[in-house]
mmCIF file of C-alpha atoms in Angstrom:
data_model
loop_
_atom_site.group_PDB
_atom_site.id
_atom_site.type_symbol
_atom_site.label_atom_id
_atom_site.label_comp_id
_atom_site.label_asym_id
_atom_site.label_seq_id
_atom_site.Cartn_x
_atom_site.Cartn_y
_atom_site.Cartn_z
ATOM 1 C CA UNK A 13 2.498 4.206 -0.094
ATOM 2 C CA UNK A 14 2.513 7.832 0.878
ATOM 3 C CA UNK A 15 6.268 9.276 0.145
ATOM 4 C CA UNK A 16 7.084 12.732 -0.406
ATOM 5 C CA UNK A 17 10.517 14.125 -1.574
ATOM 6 C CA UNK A 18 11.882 17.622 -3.032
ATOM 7 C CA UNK A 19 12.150 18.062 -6.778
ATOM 8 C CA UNK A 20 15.135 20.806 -6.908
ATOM 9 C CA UNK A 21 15.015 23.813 -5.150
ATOM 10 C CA UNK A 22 11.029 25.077 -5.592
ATOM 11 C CA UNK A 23 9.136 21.812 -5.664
ATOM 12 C CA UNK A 24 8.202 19.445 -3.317
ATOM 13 C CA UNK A 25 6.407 15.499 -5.116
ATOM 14 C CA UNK A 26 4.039 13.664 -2.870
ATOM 15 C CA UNK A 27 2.720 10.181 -4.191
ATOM 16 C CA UNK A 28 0.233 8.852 -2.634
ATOM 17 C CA UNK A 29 -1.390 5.398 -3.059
ATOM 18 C CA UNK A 30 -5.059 4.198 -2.754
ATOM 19 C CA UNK A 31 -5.975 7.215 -1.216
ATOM 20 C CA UNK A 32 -9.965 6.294 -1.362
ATOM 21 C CA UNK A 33 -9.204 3.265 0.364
ATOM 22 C CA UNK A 34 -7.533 4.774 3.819
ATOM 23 C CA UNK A 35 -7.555 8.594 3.856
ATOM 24 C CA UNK A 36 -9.522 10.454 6.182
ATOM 25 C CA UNK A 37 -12.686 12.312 4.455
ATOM 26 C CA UNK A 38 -11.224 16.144 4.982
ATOM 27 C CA UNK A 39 -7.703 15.131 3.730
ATOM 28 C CA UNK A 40 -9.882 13.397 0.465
ATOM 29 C CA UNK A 41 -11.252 15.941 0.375
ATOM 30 C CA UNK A 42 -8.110 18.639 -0.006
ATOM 31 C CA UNK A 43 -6.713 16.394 -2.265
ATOM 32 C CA UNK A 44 -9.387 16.593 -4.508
ATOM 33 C CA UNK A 45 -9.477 20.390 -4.397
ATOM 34 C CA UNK A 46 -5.913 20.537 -5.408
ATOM 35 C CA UNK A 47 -6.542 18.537 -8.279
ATOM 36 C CA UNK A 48 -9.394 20.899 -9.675
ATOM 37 C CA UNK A 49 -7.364 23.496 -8.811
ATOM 38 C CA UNK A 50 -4.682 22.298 -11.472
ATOM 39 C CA UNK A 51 -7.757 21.367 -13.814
ATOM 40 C CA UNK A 52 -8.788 24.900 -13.640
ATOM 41 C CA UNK A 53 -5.602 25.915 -14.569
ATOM 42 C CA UNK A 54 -5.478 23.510 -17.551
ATOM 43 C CA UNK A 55 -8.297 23.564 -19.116
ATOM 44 C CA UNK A 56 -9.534 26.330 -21.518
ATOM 45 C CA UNK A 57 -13.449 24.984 -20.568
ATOM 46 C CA UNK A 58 -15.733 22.476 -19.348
ATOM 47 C CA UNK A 59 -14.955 20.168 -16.940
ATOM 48 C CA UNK A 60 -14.209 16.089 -16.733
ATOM 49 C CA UNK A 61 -16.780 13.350 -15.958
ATOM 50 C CA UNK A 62 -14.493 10.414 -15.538
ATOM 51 C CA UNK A 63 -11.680 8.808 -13.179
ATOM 52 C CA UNK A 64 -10.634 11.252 -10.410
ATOM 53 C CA UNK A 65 -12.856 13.876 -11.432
ATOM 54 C CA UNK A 66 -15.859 11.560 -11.204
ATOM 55 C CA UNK A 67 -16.683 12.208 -7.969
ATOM 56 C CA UNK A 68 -16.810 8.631 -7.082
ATOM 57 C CA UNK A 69 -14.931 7.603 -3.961
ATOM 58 C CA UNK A 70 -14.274 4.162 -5.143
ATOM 59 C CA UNK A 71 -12.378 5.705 -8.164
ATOM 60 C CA UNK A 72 -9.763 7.456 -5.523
ATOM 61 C CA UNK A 73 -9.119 3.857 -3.985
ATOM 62 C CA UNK A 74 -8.044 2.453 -7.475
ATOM 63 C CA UNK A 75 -5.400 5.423 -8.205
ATOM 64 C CA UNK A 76 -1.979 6.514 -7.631
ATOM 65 C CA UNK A 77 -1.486 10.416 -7.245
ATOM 66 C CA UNK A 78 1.838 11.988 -8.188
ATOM 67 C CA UNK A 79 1.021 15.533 -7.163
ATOM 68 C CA UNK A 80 3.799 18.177 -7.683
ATOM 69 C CA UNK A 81 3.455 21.367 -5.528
ATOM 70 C CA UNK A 82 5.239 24.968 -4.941
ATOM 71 C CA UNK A 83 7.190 24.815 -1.858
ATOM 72 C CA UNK A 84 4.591 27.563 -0.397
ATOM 73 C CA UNK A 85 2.438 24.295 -1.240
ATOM 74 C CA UNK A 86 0.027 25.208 -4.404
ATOM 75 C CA UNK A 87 -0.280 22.606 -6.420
ATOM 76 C CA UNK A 88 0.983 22.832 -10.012
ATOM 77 C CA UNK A 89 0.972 19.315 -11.533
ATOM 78 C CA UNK A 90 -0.495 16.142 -10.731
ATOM 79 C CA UNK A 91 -0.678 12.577 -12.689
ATOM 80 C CA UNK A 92 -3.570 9.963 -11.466
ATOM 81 C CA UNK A 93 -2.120 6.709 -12.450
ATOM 82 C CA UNK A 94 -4.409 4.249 -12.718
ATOM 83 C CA UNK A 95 -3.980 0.365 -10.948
ATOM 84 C CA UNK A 96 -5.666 -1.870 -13.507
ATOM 85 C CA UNK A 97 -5.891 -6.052 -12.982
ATOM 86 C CA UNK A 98 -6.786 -7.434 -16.207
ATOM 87 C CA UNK A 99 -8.001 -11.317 -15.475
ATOM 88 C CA UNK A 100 -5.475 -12.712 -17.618
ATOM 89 C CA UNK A 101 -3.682 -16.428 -17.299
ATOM 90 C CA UNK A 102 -2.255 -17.945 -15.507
ATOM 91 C CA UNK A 103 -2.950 -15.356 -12.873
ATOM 92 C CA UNK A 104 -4.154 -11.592 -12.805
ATOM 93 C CA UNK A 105 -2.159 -8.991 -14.459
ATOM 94 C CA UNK A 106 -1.538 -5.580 -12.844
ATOM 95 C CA UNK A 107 -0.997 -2.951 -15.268
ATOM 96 C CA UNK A 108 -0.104 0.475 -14.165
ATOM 97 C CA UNK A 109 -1.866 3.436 -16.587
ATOM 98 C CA UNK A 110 0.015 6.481 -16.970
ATOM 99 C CA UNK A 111 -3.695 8.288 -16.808
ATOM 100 C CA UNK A 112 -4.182 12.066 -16.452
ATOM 101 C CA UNK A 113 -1.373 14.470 -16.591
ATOM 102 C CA UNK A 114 -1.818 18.164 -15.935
ATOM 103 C CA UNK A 115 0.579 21.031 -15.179
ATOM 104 C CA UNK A 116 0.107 24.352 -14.903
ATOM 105 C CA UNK A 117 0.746 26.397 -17.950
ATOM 106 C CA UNK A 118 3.275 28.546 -16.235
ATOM 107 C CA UNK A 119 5.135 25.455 -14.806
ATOM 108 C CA UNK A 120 5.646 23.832 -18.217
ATOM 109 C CA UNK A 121 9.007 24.303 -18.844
ATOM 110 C CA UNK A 122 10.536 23.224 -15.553
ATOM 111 C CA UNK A 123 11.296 19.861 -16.257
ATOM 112 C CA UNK A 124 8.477 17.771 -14.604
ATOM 113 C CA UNK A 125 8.348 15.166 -16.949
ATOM 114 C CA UNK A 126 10.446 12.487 -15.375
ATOM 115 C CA UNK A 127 8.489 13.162 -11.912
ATOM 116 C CA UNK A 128 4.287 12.795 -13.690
ATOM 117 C CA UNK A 129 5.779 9.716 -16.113
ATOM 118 C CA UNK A 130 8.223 7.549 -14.492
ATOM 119 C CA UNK A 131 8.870 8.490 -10.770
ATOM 120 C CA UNK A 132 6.295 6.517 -9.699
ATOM 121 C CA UNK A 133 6.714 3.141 -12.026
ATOM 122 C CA UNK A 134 9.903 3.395 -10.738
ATOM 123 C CA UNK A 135 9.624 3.187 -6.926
ATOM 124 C CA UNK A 136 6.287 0.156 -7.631
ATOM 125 C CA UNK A 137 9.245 -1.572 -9.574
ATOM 126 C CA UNK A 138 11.502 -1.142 -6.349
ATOM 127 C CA UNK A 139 8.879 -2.316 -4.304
ATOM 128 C CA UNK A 140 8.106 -5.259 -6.335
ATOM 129 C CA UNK A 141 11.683 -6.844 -5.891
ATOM 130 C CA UNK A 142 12.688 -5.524 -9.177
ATOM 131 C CA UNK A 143 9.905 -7.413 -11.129
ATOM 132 C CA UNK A 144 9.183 -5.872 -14.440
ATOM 133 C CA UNK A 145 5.868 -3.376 -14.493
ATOM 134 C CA UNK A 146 3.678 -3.546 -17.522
ATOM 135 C CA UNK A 147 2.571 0.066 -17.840
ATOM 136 C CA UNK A 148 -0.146 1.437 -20.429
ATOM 137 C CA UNK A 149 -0.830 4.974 -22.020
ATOM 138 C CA UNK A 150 -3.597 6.149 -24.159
ATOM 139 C CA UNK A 151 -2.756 9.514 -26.026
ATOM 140 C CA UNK A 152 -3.018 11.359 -29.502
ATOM 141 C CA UNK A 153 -0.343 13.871 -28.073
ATOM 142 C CA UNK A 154 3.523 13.360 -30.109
ATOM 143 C CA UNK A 155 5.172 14.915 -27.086
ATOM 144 C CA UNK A 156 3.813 11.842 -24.918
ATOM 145 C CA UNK A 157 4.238 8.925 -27.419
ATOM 146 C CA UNK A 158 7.408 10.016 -27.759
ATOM 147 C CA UNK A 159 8.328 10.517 -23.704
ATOM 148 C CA UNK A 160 6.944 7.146 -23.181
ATOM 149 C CA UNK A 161 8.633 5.147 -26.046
ATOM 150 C CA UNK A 162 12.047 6.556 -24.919
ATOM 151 C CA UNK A 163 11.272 5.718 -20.861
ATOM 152 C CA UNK A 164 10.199 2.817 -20.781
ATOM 153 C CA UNK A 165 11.222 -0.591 -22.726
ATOM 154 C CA UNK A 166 9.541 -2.873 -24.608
ATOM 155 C CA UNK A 167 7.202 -0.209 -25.979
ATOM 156 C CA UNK A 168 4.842 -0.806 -29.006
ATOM 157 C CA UNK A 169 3.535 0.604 -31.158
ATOM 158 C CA UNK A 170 6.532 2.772 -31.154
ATOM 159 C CA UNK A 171 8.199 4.283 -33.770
ATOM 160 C CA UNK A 172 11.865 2.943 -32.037
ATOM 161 C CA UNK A 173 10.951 -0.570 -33.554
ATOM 162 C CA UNK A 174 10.073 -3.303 -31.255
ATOM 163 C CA UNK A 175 7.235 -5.643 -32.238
ATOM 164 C CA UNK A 176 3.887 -6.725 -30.873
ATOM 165 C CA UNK A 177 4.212 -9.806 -29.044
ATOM 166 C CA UNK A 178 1.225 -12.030 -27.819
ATOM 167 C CA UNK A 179 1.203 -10.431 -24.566
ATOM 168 C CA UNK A 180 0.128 -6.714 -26.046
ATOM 169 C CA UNK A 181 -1.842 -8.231 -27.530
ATOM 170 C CA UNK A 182 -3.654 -10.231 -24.922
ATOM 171 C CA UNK A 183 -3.260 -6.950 -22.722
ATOM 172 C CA UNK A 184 -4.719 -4.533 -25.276
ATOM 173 C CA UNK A 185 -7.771 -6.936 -26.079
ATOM 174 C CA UNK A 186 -8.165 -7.198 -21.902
ATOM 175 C CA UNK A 187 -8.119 -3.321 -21.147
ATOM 176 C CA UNK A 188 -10.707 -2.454 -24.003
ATOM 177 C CA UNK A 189 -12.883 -5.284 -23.163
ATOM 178 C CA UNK A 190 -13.053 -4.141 -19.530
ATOM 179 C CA UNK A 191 -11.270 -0.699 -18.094
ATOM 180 C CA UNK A 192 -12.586 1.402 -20.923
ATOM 181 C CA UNK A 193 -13.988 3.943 -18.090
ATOM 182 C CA UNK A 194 -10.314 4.573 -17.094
ATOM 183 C CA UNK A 195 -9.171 6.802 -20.147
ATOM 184 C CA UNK A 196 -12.892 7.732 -20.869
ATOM 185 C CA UNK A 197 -13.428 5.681 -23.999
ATOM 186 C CA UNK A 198 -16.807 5.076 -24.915
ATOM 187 C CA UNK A 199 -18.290 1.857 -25.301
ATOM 188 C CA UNK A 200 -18.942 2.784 -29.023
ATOM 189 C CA UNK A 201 -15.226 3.929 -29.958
ATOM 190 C CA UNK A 202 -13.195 0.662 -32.007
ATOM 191 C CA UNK A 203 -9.876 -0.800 -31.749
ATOM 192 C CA UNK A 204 -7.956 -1.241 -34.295
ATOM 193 C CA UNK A 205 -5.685 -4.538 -33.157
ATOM 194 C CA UNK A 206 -2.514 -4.013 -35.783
ATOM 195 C CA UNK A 207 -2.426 -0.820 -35.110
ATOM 196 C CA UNK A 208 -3.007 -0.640 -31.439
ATOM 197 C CA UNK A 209 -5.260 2.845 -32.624
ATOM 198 C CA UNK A 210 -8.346 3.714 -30.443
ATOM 199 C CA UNK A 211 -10.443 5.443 -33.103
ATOM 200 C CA UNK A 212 -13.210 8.193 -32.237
ATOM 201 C CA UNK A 213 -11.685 7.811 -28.898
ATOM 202 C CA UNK A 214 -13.578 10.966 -27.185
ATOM 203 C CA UNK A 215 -17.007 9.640 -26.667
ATOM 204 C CA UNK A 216 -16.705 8.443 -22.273
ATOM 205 C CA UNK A 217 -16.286 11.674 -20.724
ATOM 206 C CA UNK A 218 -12.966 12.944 -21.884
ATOM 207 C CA UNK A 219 -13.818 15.255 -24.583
ATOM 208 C CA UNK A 220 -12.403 18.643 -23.017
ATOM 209 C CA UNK A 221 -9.196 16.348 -23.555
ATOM 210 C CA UNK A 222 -9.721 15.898 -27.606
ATOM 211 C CA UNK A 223 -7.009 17.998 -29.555
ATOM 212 C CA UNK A 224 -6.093 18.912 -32.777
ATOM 213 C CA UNK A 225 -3.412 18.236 -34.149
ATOM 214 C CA UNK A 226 -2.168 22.043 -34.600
ATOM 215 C CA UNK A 227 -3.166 22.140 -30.588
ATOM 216 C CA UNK A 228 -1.247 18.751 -29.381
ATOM 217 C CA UNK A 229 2.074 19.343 -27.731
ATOM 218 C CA UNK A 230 5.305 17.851 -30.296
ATOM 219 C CA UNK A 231 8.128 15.731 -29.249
ATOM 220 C CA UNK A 232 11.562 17.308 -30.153
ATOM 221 C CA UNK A 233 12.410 14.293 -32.711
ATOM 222 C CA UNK A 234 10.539 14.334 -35.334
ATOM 223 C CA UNK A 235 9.728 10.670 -36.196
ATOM 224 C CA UNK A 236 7.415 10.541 -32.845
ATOM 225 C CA UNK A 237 5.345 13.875 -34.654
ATOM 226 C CA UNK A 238 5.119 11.928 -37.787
ATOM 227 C CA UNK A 239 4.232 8.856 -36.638
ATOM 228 C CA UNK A 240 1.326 9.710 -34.941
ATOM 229 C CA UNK A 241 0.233 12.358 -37.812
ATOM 230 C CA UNK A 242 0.501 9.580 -39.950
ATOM 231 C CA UNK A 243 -0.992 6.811 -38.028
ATOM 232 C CA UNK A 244 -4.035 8.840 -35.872
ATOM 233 C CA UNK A 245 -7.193 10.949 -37.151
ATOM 234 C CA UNK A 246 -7.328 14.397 -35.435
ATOM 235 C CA UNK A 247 -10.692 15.012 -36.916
ATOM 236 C CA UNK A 248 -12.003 11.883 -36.141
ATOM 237 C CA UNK A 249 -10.601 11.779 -32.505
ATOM 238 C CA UNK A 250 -8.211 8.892 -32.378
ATOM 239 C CA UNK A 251 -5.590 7.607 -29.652
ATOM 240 C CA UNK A 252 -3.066 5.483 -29.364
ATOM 241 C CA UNK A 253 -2.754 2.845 -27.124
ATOM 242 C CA UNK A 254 0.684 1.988 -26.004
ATOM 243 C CA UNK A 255 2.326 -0.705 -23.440
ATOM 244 C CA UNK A 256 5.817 -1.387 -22.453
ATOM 245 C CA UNK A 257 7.419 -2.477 -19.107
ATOM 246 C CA UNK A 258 9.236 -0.699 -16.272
ATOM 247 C CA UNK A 259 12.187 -3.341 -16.013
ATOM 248 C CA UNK A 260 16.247 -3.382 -15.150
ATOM 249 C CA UNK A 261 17.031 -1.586 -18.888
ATOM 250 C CA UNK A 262 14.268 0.968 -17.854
ATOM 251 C CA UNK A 263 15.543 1.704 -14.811
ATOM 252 C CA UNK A 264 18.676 2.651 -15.792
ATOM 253 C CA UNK A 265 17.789 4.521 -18.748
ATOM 254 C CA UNK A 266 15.190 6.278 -16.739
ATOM 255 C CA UNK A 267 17.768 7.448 -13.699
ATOM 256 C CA UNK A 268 20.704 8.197 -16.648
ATOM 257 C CA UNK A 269 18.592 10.170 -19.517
ATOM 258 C CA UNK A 270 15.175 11.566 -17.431
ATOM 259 C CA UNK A 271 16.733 12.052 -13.276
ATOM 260 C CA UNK A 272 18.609 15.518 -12.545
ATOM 261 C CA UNK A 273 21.782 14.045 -11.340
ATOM 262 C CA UNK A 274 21.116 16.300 -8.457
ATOM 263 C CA UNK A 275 17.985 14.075 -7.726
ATOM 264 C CA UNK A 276 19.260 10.562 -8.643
ATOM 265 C CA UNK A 277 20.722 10.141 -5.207
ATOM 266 C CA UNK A 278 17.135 11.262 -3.226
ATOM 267 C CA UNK A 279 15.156 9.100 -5.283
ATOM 268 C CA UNK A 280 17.525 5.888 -4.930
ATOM 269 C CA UNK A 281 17.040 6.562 -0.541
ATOM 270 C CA UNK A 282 13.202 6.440 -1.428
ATOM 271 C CA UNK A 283 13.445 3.497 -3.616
ATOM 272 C CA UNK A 284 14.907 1.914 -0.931
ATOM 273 C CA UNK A 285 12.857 3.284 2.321
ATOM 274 C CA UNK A 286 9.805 2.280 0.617
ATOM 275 C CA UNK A 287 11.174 -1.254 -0.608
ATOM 276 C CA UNK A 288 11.832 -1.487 3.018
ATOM 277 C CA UNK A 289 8.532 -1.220 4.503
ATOM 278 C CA UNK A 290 7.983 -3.961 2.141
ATOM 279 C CA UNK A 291 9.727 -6.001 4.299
ATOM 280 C CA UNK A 292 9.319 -4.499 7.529
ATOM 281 C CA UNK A 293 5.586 -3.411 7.942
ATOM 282 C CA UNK A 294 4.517 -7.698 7.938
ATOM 283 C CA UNK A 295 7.838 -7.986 10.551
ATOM 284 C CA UNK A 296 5.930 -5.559 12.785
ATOM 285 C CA UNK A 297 2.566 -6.455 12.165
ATOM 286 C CA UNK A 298 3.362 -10.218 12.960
ATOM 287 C CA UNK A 299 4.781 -9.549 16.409
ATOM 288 C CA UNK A 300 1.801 -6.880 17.466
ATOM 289 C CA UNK A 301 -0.625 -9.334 19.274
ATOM 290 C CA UNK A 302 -3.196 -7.083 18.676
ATOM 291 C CA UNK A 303 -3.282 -8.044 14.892
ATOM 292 C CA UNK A 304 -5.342 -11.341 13.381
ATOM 293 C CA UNK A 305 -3.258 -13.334 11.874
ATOM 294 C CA UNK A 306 -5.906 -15.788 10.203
ATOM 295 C CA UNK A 307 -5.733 -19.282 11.648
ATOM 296 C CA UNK A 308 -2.453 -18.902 12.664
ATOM 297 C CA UNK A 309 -3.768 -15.977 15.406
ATOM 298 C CA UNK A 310 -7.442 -15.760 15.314
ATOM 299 C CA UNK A 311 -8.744 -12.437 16.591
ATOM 300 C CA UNK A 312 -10.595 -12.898 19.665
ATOM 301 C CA UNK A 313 -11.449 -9.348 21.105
ATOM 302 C CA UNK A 314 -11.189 -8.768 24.463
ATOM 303 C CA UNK A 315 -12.413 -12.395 25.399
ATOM 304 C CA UNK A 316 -9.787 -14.532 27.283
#
C-alpha cells in the first residue's frame, strides 16, 4: 500500500507499507531523512536506537509509515506502525502496533490525531473485508491512553470498563515473550499480567522517550489522567500496554467523533480504491503470462 491524500487545506498524509521490502535505496533513503528530521524536531536530546531509527533495513520492511507533510512538502508528523504476527492458535495473529508518534511542536494543535492513530487501522480494516484488527499500544502518556480507549473498541485496560478476556491475555503474554524490540523494552523490564503494566519499561533503547509525569501530555477527561497516575510509576518508568480491535463499532465511531466531516468523504474513496486493488491486482496478475503462477503456470524463462 502506498496512498496519499490531503488532510485540509495545508497538509498532505502519505502511508506507505513495507517500505524496506520494495522501495528503491534513494527513496529509503529520503524517507528516513524525513523521519529524523521530525525526530530532531521532537526531541529535546539524544537520539533512538530501536525500530525505524535502528538503522536496520529489515526493520523498514516490517512497518507502516503514516507521514504527515506541509504542502511545500516538510515533514511534520509521522507514526511507524508496527506489523506484528504473534504465533498464536489456531493460526498466526497479526497485530497492528500503534508504535512511534512524533509531530512537530509547532504542528501540535492542528488536529493530527485521527490521521497518526486511526487513519491507517482504518483503511487495513477496509482492506481486510471488514475483518476486525487487533491493534496494540504501549504508553505512560494520559493524552494517548485516553485517544486510544475512545477510538478503538474492545480496549483494556481502559478506564471506559471493558474486561480482559482470554485473548489479551494470550496476546499480551505473546508480544512480551517475543516483539519486545518493537517498543524498546528491555529484556529485564516485567509484566505485570492483571494489570497489563510494563514496569521499568525504558531499558531497550527508548529512554529519550521516558517522561515524567509533570512532562507527559493529559487527556481532556480526567479519569484517563488519573488512571494512569494511579496505576503507572513515573519514577520507576512504567507503561501501559493496551489492545483493542479496529471493527464495524470502531469504524463508525472513528469516521463520526475523530474525521473532519470535510475529510470523511476523501477517506471513504481511499478505503475503497485501496480495497479495490485487493481485488484487482491478483485479476491482473493472473492474466499477465509473464507471471508464475506455481503449478498452475510454472515460470519457464524464455525457454519454449
Amino acid at each position: 500500500m502506498d496512498v496519499t491524500l490531503r488532510s485540509g487545506p495545508d497538509f498532505t498524509v502519505r502511508i506507505v507499507e513495507r517500505p524496506g521490502l520494495w522501495m528503491a535505496p534513494q527513496a529509503l533513503a529520503d524517507l528516513s531523512a524525513d523521519l529524523r528530521r521530525i525526530a530532531g524536531r521532537t526531541l529535546d536530546a539524544g537520539s533512538l536506537t530501536y525500530g525505524v531509527f535502528s538503522g536496520d533495513h529489515a526493520r523498514m520492511g516490517a512497518v507502516i509509515i503514516t507521514l504527515v507533510s506541509r504542502r511545500d512538502g516538510t515533514p511534520v508528523a509521522f507514526n511507524a506502525l508496527a506489523v506484528m504476527q504473534l504465533d498464536t492458535e489456531p493460526r498466526p495473529t497479526e497485530v497492528l502496533h500503534l508504535g512511534l508518534v512524533m509531530v512537530d511542536p509547532d504542528e501540535r494543535s492542528k488536529n493530527l490525531s485521527w490521521v497518526l492513530y486511526g487513519l491507517t487501522c482504518f483503511l487495513i480494516f477496509f482492506r481486510r473485508q471488514f475483518r476486525p484488527v487487533w491493534v496494540s499500544n504501549v504508553t505512560q502518556v494520559p493524552a494517548v491512553v485516553g485517544m486510544v480507549s475512545q477510538m478503538f473498541s474492545t480496549v483494556w485496560p481502559s478506564p471506559d470498563g471493558g474486561r480482559r478476556t482470554l485473548n489479551h491475555l494470550l496476546l499480551a503474554r505473546e508480544i512480551m515473550a517475543t516483539h519486545r524490540d518493537v517498543f524498546g523494552v528491555g529484556d529485564d523490564a516485567g509484566f505485570d499480567e492483571d494489570q497489563f503494566v510494563i514496569t521499568d519499561a525504558y531499558t531497550g533503547g527508548s529512554d529519550d522517550l521516558r517522561k515524567t509525569w509533570d512532562a507527559a501530555p493529559k487527556h481532556r477527561e480526567a479519569r484517563y489522567n488519573s488512571f494512569c497516575e494511579q496505576r503507572l510509576d513515573y519514577t520507576r518508568g512504567d507503561d501501559v500496554l493496551q489492545l483493542g480491535q479496529m471493527d464495524v463499532a470502531a469504524m463508525r465511531g472513528y469516521l463520526a467523533r475523530e474525521v473532519p466531516k470535510s475529510a470523511v468523504l476523501a477517506l471513504l474513496a481511499t478505503g475503497a480504491l485501496v480495497a479495490l486493488r485487493r481485488i484487482v491486482l491478483p485479476a491482473v496478475h493472473w492474466f499477465d503470462a509473464r507471471q508464475s503462477w506455481s503449478i498452475l503456470r510454472p515460470y519457464r524463462g524464455d525457454k519454449s
